[in-house]
XYZ file of N, CA and C in Angstrom:
612
model
N -10.735 -2.349 19.682
C -10.511 -1.936 18.284
C -11.415 -2.909 17.522
N -11.986 -2.428 16.439
C -13.005 -3.263 15.754
C -12.160 -3.726 14.368
N -12.692 -4.695 13.954
C -12.211 -5.353 12.946
C -11.756 -4.450 11.618
N -12.713 -3.588 11.311
C -12.286 -2.672 10.283
C -11.147 -1.704 10.597
N -11.106 -1.292 11.796
C -10.014 -0.429 12.342
C -8.662 -1.164 12.246
N -8.781 -2.424 12.736
C -7.481 -3.451 12.715
C -7.161 -3.403 11.136
N -7.972 -3.857 10.378
C -7.694 -3.834 8.890
C -6.997 -2.681 8.363
N -7.621 -1.450 8.652
C -7.021 -0.148 8.134
C -5.588 0.005 8.824
N -5.450 -0.468 10.082
C -4.013 -0.173 10.625
C -3.064 -0.999 9.982
N -3.490 -2.324 9.593
C -2.570 -3.292 8.935
C -2.146 -2.961 7.526
N -3.389 -2.443 6.715
C -3.002 -1.930 5.438
C -2.139 -0.742 5.374
N -2.177 0.151 6.405
C -1.365 1.348 6.481
C 0.115 1.016 6.728
N 0.338 -0.011 7.721
C 1.460 -0.298 7.924
C 2.332 -1.002 6.771
N 1.726 -2.118 6.222
C 2.201 -2.870 5.175
C 2.448 -2.077 3.795
N 1.377 -1.098 3.428
C 1.740 -0.229 2.365
C 2.736 0.837 2.535
N 2.797 1.247 3.880
C 3.849 2.187 4.232
C 5.326 1.499 4.236
N 5.406 0.307 4.299
C 6.816 -0.241 4.208
C 7.088 -0.325 2.829
N 5.983 -0.893 2.066
C 6.357 -0.727 0.531
C 6.885 0.843 -0.014
N 6.023 1.771 0.489
C 6.378 3.049 0.194
C 7.728 3.430 0.663
N 8.365 3.024 1.795
C 9.772 3.447 2.152
C 10.671 2.392 1.584
N 10.471 1.313 0.982
C 11.330 0.532 0.230
C 11.530 1.314 -1.305
N 10.421 1.582 -1.647
C 10.586 2.435 -2.960
C 11.451 3.706 -2.639
N 11.374 4.170 -1.616
C 12.197 5.420 -1.454
C 13.555 5.123 -1.312
N 13.911 3.794 -0.739
C 15.220 3.419 -0.601
C 15.922 3.106 -1.923
N 14.964 2.645 -2.887
C 15.544 2.282 -4.333
C 15.826 3.628 -4.902
N 15.111 4.711 -4.410
C 15.294 5.946 -5.076
C 16.310 6.753 -4.436
N 16.968 6.220 -3.359
C 18.004 6.930 -2.488
C 17.410 8.175 -1.922
N 16.304 8.124 -1.277
C 15.842 9.587 -0.728
C 16.252 9.616 0.664
N 15.946 11.017 1.182
C 16.345 11.183 2.603
C 15.435 10.617 3.330
N 15.557 10.733 4.758
C 14.389 10.377 5.788
C 13.188 10.938 5.675
N 13.286 12.307 5.129
C 11.760 13.006 4.862
C 11.197 12.422 3.697
N 12.006 12.003 2.830
C 11.285 11.609 1.530
C 10.727 10.007 2.057
N 11.409 9.439 2.732
C 10.958 8.043 3.021
C 9.604 8.067 3.847
N 9.589 9.300 4.726
C 8.213 9.345 5.497
C 7.133 9.895 4.635
N 7.483 10.764 3.793
C 6.396 11.273 2.754
C 5.933 9.946 1.894
N 6.737 9.197 1.351
C 6.479 8.154 0.362
C 5.741 7.081 1.170
N 6.052 6.790 2.571
C 5.490 5.812 3.382
C 4.057 6.281 3.706
N 3.871 7.571 4.166
C 2.475 7.979 4.450
C 1.635 8.165 3.239
N 2.178 8.550 2.174
C 1.245 8.608 0.845
C 0.934 7.312 0.428
N 1.681 6.251 0.521
C 1.223 4.843 0.158
C 0.441 4.302 1.312
N 0.694 4.528 2.320
C -0.068 3.877 3.544
C -1.499 4.500 3.509
N -1.545 5.691 3.216
C -2.913 6.358 3.630
C -3.698 6.917 2.296
N -3.165 6.791 1.235
C -3.566 7.266 0.006
C -4.968 6.751 -0.305
N -5.061 5.170 -0.304
C -6.331 4.562 -0.611
C -7.321 4.847 0.311
N -7.137 4.807 1.599
C -8.138 5.018 2.620
C -8.562 6.462 2.566
N -7.827 7.412 2.372
C -8.117 8.842 2.130
C -9.101 9.010 0.892
N -8.783 8.530 -0.282
C -9.905 8.644 -1.379
C -11.159 7.933 -0.835
N -11.183 6.771 -0.258
C -12.435 5.864 0.034
C -13.128 6.824 1.024
N -12.572 7.279 1.990
C -13.239 8.127 2.897
C -13.980 9.413 2.345
N -13.115 10.192 1.554
C -13.728 11.402 0.837
C -14.806 10.920 -0.139
N -14.855 9.983 -0.840
C -15.783 9.488 -1.687
C -16.979 8.994 -0.956
N -16.930 8.440 0.253
C -18.024 8.082 1.228
C -18.278 9.074 2.200
N -17.928 10.390 1.908
C -18.264 11.380 2.776
C -18.051 11.158 4.325
N -16.878 10.349 4.668
C -16.775 10.173 5.998
C -15.734 10.937 6.291
N -15.370 11.201 7.845
C -14.091 11.897 8.094
C -12.902 11.054 7.736
N -11.913 11.610 7.279
C -10.929 10.856 6.864
C -10.063 10.157 7.974
N -9.923 8.986 7.875
C -9.526 8.112 9.151
C -8.281 8.582 9.734
N -7.235 8.969 8.997
C -6.049 9.451 9.943
C -6.190 10.885 10.522
N -7.123 11.544 10.060
C -7.488 12.744 10.663
C -8.429 12.458 12.051
N -9.326 11.507 11.839
C -9.985 11.132 13.081
C -9.015 10.436 14.089
N -8.006 9.822 13.616
C -7.054 9.079 14.550
C -5.567 9.192 14.001
N -4.971 10.263 14.407
C -3.591 10.585 13.946
C -2.616 9.595 14.209
N -2.984 8.520 14.852
C -1.988 7.347 15.080
C -1.553 6.655 13.968
N -2.361 6.786 12.896
C -1.970 6.104 11.658
C -0.756 6.849 11.103
N -0.628 8.163 11.375
C 0.661 8.829 10.780
C 1.911 8.449 11.554
N 1.550 8.024 12.826
C 2.761 7.537 13.648
C 3.313 6.304 13.020
N 2.150 5.230 12.809
C 2.322 3.880 12.184
C 3.031 4.320 10.795
N 2.660 4.834 10.063
C 3.479 5.059 8.799
C 4.952 5.710 8.902
N 4.986 6.526 9.613
C 6.282 7.254 9.825
C 7.344 6.343 10.557
N 6.762 5.494 11.423
C 7.558 4.412 12.165
C 7.980 3.693 11.296
N 7.160 2.949 10.270
C 7.628 2.094 9.241
C 8.593 2.794 8.427
N 8.465 3.958 8.019
C 9.501 4.617 7.231
C 11.023 4.702 7.989
N 11.034 4.780 9.280
C 12.211 5.018 10.105
C 12.806 3.628 10.102
N 11.966 2.576 10.244
C 12.541 1.232 10.381
C 13.237 0.953 8.968
N 12.561 1.106 7.845
C 13.138 0.876 6.598
C 14.192 1.439 6.384
N 14.295 2.923 6.593
C 15.463 3.642 6.413
C 16.771 3.144 7.099
N 16.715 2.554 8.060
C 17.845 1.896 8.904
C 18.071 0.413 8.522
N 17.325 -0.370 7.692
C 17.397 -1.715 7.658
C 17.143 -2.014 6.323
N 16.879 -1.156 5.269
C 16.741 -1.637 3.839
C 17.802 -2.314 3.204
N 19.109 -1.760 3.716
C 20.095 -2.359 2.949
C 20.470 -3.727 3.310
N 19.605 -4.142 4.268
C 19.949 -5.597 4.842
C 19.294 -6.641 3.639
N 18.390 -6.183 3.041
C 17.496 -6.902 2.091
C 18.571 -7.310 0.691
N 18.456 -8.479 0.139
C 18.965 -8.833 -0.918
C 18.472 -8.278 -2.092
N 17.071 -8.383 -2.120
C 16.183 -7.903 -3.252
C 15.007 -6.956 -2.702
N 15.188 -5.648 -2.716
C 14.245 -4.745 -2.361
C 13.016 -4.893 -3.260
N 13.259 -4.989 -4.760
C 12.264 -4.904 -5.538
C 11.112 -6.235 -5.168
N 11.862 -7.305 -4.947
C 11.077 -8.650 -4.842
C 10.059 -8.368 -3.385
N 10.905 -7.829 -2.343
C 10.293 -7.424 -1.092
C 9.128 -6.535 -1.261
N 9.258 -5.577 -2.048
C 8.090 -4.555 -2.407
C 7.028 -5.318 -2.964
N 7.121 -6.135 -3.956
C 6.199 -6.869 -4.564
C 5.234 -7.772 -3.740
N 6.030 -8.500 -2.868
C 5.238 -9.432 -2.096
C 4.539 -8.563 -0.744
N 5.285 -7.430 -0.385
C 4.627 -6.716 0.812
C 3.431 -6.075 0.090
N 3.415 -5.672 -1.133
C 2.412 -4.825 -1.752
C 1.116 -5.938 -2.062
N 1.490 -7.121 -2.298
C 0.518 -8.263 -2.372
C -0.288 -8.297 -1.090
N 0.607 -8.475 -0.142
C -0.389 -8.570 1.227
C -1.157 -7.262 1.533
N -0.491 -6.214 1.410
C -1.110 -4.933 1.747
C -2.331 -4.759 0.826
N -2.241 -5.095 -0.447
C -3.489 -5.071 -1.352
C -4.673 -5.724 -0.867
N -4.232 -7.112 -0.214
C -5.302 -7.843 0.327
C -6.132 -7.141 1.429
N -5.269 -6.813 2.379
C -5.849 -6.105 3.712
C -6.350 -4.843 3.147
N -5.898 -4.127 2.457
C -6.664 -2.677 1.967
C -8.004 -3.002 1.456
N -8.024 -3.878 0.404
C -9.230 -4.172 -0.360
C -10.435 -4.612 0.782
N -9.908 -5.620 1.661
C -10.790 -6.007 2.779
C -11.565 -4.948 3.428
N -10.574 -3.944 3.850
C -10.836 -2.822 4.703
C -11.793 -1.934 3.991
N -11.652 -1.614 2.634
C -12.356 -0.678 1.942
C -13.638 -1.278 1.630
N -13.812 -2.596 1.071
C -15.142 -3.097 0.914
C -15.907 -3.341 2.173
N -15.245 -3.920 3.268
C -15.960 -3.952 4.490
C -16.603 -2.788 5.022
N -15.807 -1.588 4.908
C -16.347 -0.136 5.575
C -17.492 0.110 4.514
N -17.589 0.098 3.427
C -18.548 0.418 2.304
C -19.894 -0.471 2.744
N -19.511 -1.841 2.838
C -20.770 -2.763 3.242
C -21.178 -2.237 4.585
N -20.386 -1.995 5.529
C -20.989 -1.669 7.019
C -21.842 -0.534 6.896
N -21.511 0.439 5.864
C -22.455 1.754 5.727
C -23.711 1.658 4.959
N -24.040 0.288 4.644
C -25.164 -0.019 3.914
C -25.116 0.293 2.308
N -23.837 0.358 1.887
C -23.893 0.854 0.393
C -24.208 -0.512 -0.484
N -24.445 -0.185 -1.652
C -24.792 -1.269 -2.656
C -23.515 -2.306 -3.011
N -23.889 -3.266 -3.650
C -22.708 -4.136 -4.122
C -21.671 -3.489 -5.006
N -22.319 -2.647 -5.944
C -21.440 -1.782 -6.860
C -20.528 -0.924 -6.164
N -21.135 -0.025 -5.042
C -20.139 0.821 -4.497
C -19.232 0.043 -3.571
N -19.536 -0.988 -3.172
C -18.645 -1.846 -2.206
C -17.402 -2.402 -3.314
N -17.782 -2.744 -4.334
C -16.607 -3.025 -5.272
C -15.820 -1.991 -5.562
N -16.190 -0.692 -5.905
C -15.510 0.435 -6.128
C -14.543 0.823 -4.974
N -15.188 0.739 -3.820
C -14.408 1.160 -2.594
C -13.194 0.298 -2.268
N -13.583 -1.059 -2.517
C -12.479 -1.955 -2.313
C -11.266 -1.807 -3.233
N -11.696 -1.530 -4.471
C -10.591 -1.287 -5.615
C -10.017 0.054 -5.305
N -10.591 1.161 -4.853
C -9.989 2.289 -4.769
C -8.982 2.367 -3.439
N -9.579 1.762 -2.371
C -8.698 1.586 -1.190
C -7.342 0.711 -1.377
N -7.495 -0.361 -2.283
C -6.314 -1.173 -2.303
C -5.455 -0.608 -3.275
N -5.908 0.246 -4.236
C -4.915 0.438 -5.555
C -4.420 1.949 -5.443
N -5.128 2.845 -4.796
C -4.696 4.259 -5.111
C -3.399 4.605 -4.373
N -3.229 3.998 -3.242
C -1.933 4.366 -2.409
C -0.800 3.932 -3.287
N -0.687 2.722 -3.762
C 0.348 2.102 -4.549
C 0.487 2.934 -5.858
N -0.751 3.376 -6.539
C -0.658 4.225 -7.792
C 0.151 5.448 -7.486
N -0.134 6.117 -6.564
C 0.496 7.493 -6.246
C 1.960 7.207 -5.787
N 2.306 6.080 -5.057
C 3.737 5.759 -4.727
C 4.538 5.718 -5.943
N 3.973 4.820 -6.873
C 4.802 4.686 -8.129
C 4.846 5.997 -9.034
N 3.874 6.736 -9.176
C 3.949 7.834 -9.904
C 4.828 8.905 -9.225
N 4.770 9.041 -8.050
C 5.703 9.965 -7.419
C 7.201 9.615 -7.396
N 7.174 8.325 -7.504
C 8.669 7.642 -7.431
C 9.108 7.590 -9.050
N 8.484 7.747 -9.934
C 8.580 7.939 -11.451
C 8.877 6.499 -11.842
N 7.900 5.446 -11.296
C 8.121 4.214 -11.648
C 6.740 3.706 -12.571
N 6.878 2.753 -13.448
C 5.601 2.422 -13.999
C 4.663 1.629 -12.928
N 3.447 2.448 -12.789
C 2.529 1.845 -11.620
C 2.370 0.263 -11.780
N 2.187 -0.344 -10.596
C 1.757 -1.888 -10.900
C 0.802 -2.171 -11.498
N -0.390 -1.165 -11.165
C -1.761 -1.237 -11.765
C -1.911 -1.055 -13.228
N -0.873 -0.576 -13.871
C -0.887 -0.310 -15.216
C 0.293 -1.096 -15.975
N 0.880 -2.130 -15.559
C 1.763 -2.884 -16.208
C 1.026 -3.858 -16.984
N 1.724 -4.236 -18.233
C 1.079 -5.011 -19.112
C 0.570 -6.387 -18.543
N -0.729 -6.636 -18.669
C -1.447 -7.848 -18.295
C -1.460 -8.050 -16.867
N -0.787 -7.254 -15.992
C -0.569 -7.767 -14.517
C -1.895 -7.800 -13.924
N -2.116 -8.917 -13.082
C -3.269 -9.166 -12.264
C -3.238 -8.255 -11.128
N -3.598 -7.023 -11.077
C -3.633 -6.278 -9.847
C -5.050 -5.514 -9.586
N -5.652 -4.892 -10.503
C -6.855 -4.210 -10.261
C -7.794 -5.659 -10.189
N -7.591 -6.476 -11.113
C -8.316 -7.652 -11.223
C -8.419 -8.411 -9.871
N -7.315 -8.564 -9.121
C -7.251 -8.975 -7.716
C -8.062 -8.477 -6.897
N -8.039 -7.058 -6.861
C -8.761 -6.060 -5.973
C -10.357 -6.305 -6.271
N -10.644 -6.357 -7.615
C -12.097 -6.660 -7.885
C -12.449 -8.015 -7.428
N -11.798 -8.890 -7.740
C -12.272 -10.287 -7.170
C -12.300 -10.403 -5.590
N -11.357 -9.786 -4.984
C -11.476 -9.778 -3.525
C -12.738 -8.932 -2.927
N -13.143 -8.014 -3.524
C -14.328 -7.065 -3.260
C -15.529 -7.909 -3.630
N -15.597 -8.653 -4.772
C -16.539 -9.445 -4.934
C -16.742 -10.580 -3.832
N -15.743 -11.175 -3.369
C -15.684 -12.132 -2.352
C -16.372 -11.592 -0.968
N -16.022 -10.386 -0.883
C -16.712 -9.621 0.343
C -18.145 -9.687 0.213
N -18.579 -9.330 -0.854
C -20.085 -9.094 -1.176
C -20.764 -10.389 -0.866
N -20.100 -11.489 -1.611
C -20.655 -12.953 -1.644
C -20.799 -13.425 -0.301
N -19.671 -13.345 0.511
C -19.402 -13.874 1.798
C -20.011 -13.097 2.844
N -20.529 -11.801 2.617
C -21.052 -10.997 3.842
C -22.266 -11.536 4.632
N -23.069 -12.271 3.778
C -24.162 -12.896 4.744
C -23.764 -13.838 5.923
N -22.431 -14.287 5.796
C -22.012 -15.147 6.887
C -21.377 -14.300 7.987
N -21.202 -13.008 7.854
C -20.485 -12.245 8.831
C -19.284 -11.500 8.555
N -18.961 -10.365 9.221
C -17.982 -9.507 8.819
C -16.285 -10.094 8.523
N -16.234 -10.999 9.721
C -14.985 -11.678 9.644
C -14.778 -12.631 8.679
N -15.692 -13.682 8.243
C -15.494 -14.559 7.100
C -15.655 -13.545 5.912
N -16.172 -12.409 5.690
C -15.984 -11.731 4.529
C -14.749 -11.156 4.331
N -14.161 -10.693 5.433
C -12.731 -9.982 5.321
C -11.733 -11.061 5.107
N -11.755 -12.188 5.627
C -10.896 -13.248 5.277
C -11.001 -13.932 3.978
N -12.186 -14.015 3.539
C -12.410 -14.351 2.060
C -11.642 -13.363 1.310
N -12.025 -12.109 1.341
C -11.574 -11.001 0.561
C -10.017 -10.961 0.440
N -9.337 -11.041 1.679
C -7.918 -11.123 1.723
C -7.287 -12.297 1.108
N -7.764 -13.532 1.353
C -7.458 -14.655 0.707
C -7.421 -14.502 -0.811
N -8.602 -14.288 -1.465
C -8.966 -14.187 -2.831
C -7.830 -13.018 -3.457
N -7.907 -12.063 -2.848
C -6.944 -11.015 -3.387
C -5.506 -11.446 -3.240
N -4.986 -11.779 -2.276
C -3.598 -12.227 -2.174
C -3.100 -13.344 -3.044
N -4.058 -14.476 -2.897
C -3.933 -15.492 -3.805
C -3.793 -15.436 -5.355
N -4.592 -14.421 -5.756
C -4.464 -13.990 -7.275
C -3.289 -13.221 -7.380
N -2.905 -12.278 -6.701
C -1.740 -11.573 -6.754
C -0.628 -12.200 -6.736
N -0.511 -13.228 -5.763
C 0.619 -14.160 -5.611
C 0.772 -15.129 -6.902
N -0.340 -15.649 -7.327
C -0.198 -16.336 -8.513
C 0.161 -15.582 -9.925
N -0.111 -14.310 -9.815
C 0.396 -13.733 -10.884
C 1.789 -13.480 -10.972
N 2.392 -13.217 -9.741
C 3.743 -12.935 -9.706
C 4.587 -14.364 -9.661
N 4.024 -15.395 -8.975
C 4.757 -16.688 -9.026
C 4.601 -17.502 -10.232
N 3.595 -17.414 -10.798
C 3.293 -18.224 -11.992
C 3.027 -17.509 -13.456
N 3.043 -16.314 -13.372
C 3.059 -15.481 -14.440
C 1.688 -15.303 -15.240
N 0.689 -15.546 -14.084
C -0.869 -15.179 -14.475
C -1.061 -13.915 -15.148
N -1.557 -13.817 -16.241
C -1.745 -12.587 -17.085
C -3.130 -12.364 -17.730
N -3.510 -11.253 -17.843
C -4.579 -11.012 -18.852
C -4.042 -10.737 -20.201
N -4.841 -10.949 -21.350
C -4.424 -10.644 -22.664
C -4.430 -9.101 -22.679
N -3.405 -8.681 -23.498
C -3.239 -7.317 -23.650
C -3.631 -6.985 -25.251
N -3.886 -5.829 -25.668
C -4.118 -5.465 -26.829
C -2.877 -5.252 -27.635
N -3.081 -5.826 -28.909
C -1.991 -5.867 -29.732
C -2.263 -4.933 -31.022
N -1.465 -3.951 -31.316
C -1.664 -2.989 -32.387
C -1.663 -3.853 -33.745
N -2.455 -3.553 -34.673
C -2.412 -4.058 -36.012
C -2.147 -2.920 -36.811
N -1.306 -3.249 -37.964
C -1.316 -2.183 -38.977
C -2.551 -1.837 -39.740
N -2.800 -0.504 -39.991
C -3.968 -0.068 -40.729
C -4.112 -0.893 -42.147
N -5.313 -1.261 -42.372
C -5.598 -1.718 -43.727
C -5.275 -0.754 -44.913
N -4.726 -0.922 -45.997
C -4.494 -0.126 -47.031
C -5.858 0.093 -47.773
C-alpha cells in the first residue's frame, strides 16, 4: 500500500466518522448514517479525481465504501456514549482535513501538476466532503462560518506540500498534515480568526 493510498484510506475513515456523528445529531436511521458517512468520506476525493481525469478512487477500489459504511455502523451504536458529539465532530474533522489535504495535494504533485493545481486539489479534497455533509444535514458549513480558519488551513497545508516536496513525499505529507491540523486546532482552541466584512450604512 503506497503512502497516498494510505492517506486516502485514513481521510475516508475519519471524515466518515464525522459524517456519521452529524447523522447522529440529526437522529437519522442506519441508512442515513451510511449515506452521510460515504458522502463525507469520499466527496472530496471524488471531486479531485474527476477534476484530474483519474478513475474515481472508490470505483477503482470499492473497499473504501466498506470503510465508510463500517465507520457509520460503529458510530450508530456508540454515538450515545460521547458527552459532546459536536466537539468530537470538530476535532475529528480537523484531523480528517489534514490527512485529506495531504492526500489531495500529494496526488496532484505525483501526477506532475503545477503548484497552483496542487494547491487547488489539496483544498478541494479537504473541504468538499465536509461542505456536502453540512449542506445535506442542513447545518452552516464549517468552511463558511464567519472568520473560521478552514479553507485557510487547507491552503497552508497544500502550500507546505509544494515547499517541502523536494525533500520527498513522506516529509511533504507530514508537513502538510501538521500545518493543516495545527492551524485548525489553533482556530478552535484559541479563537484564531480572519477579519470579516462589516457592512456600513450607505452615505446619504
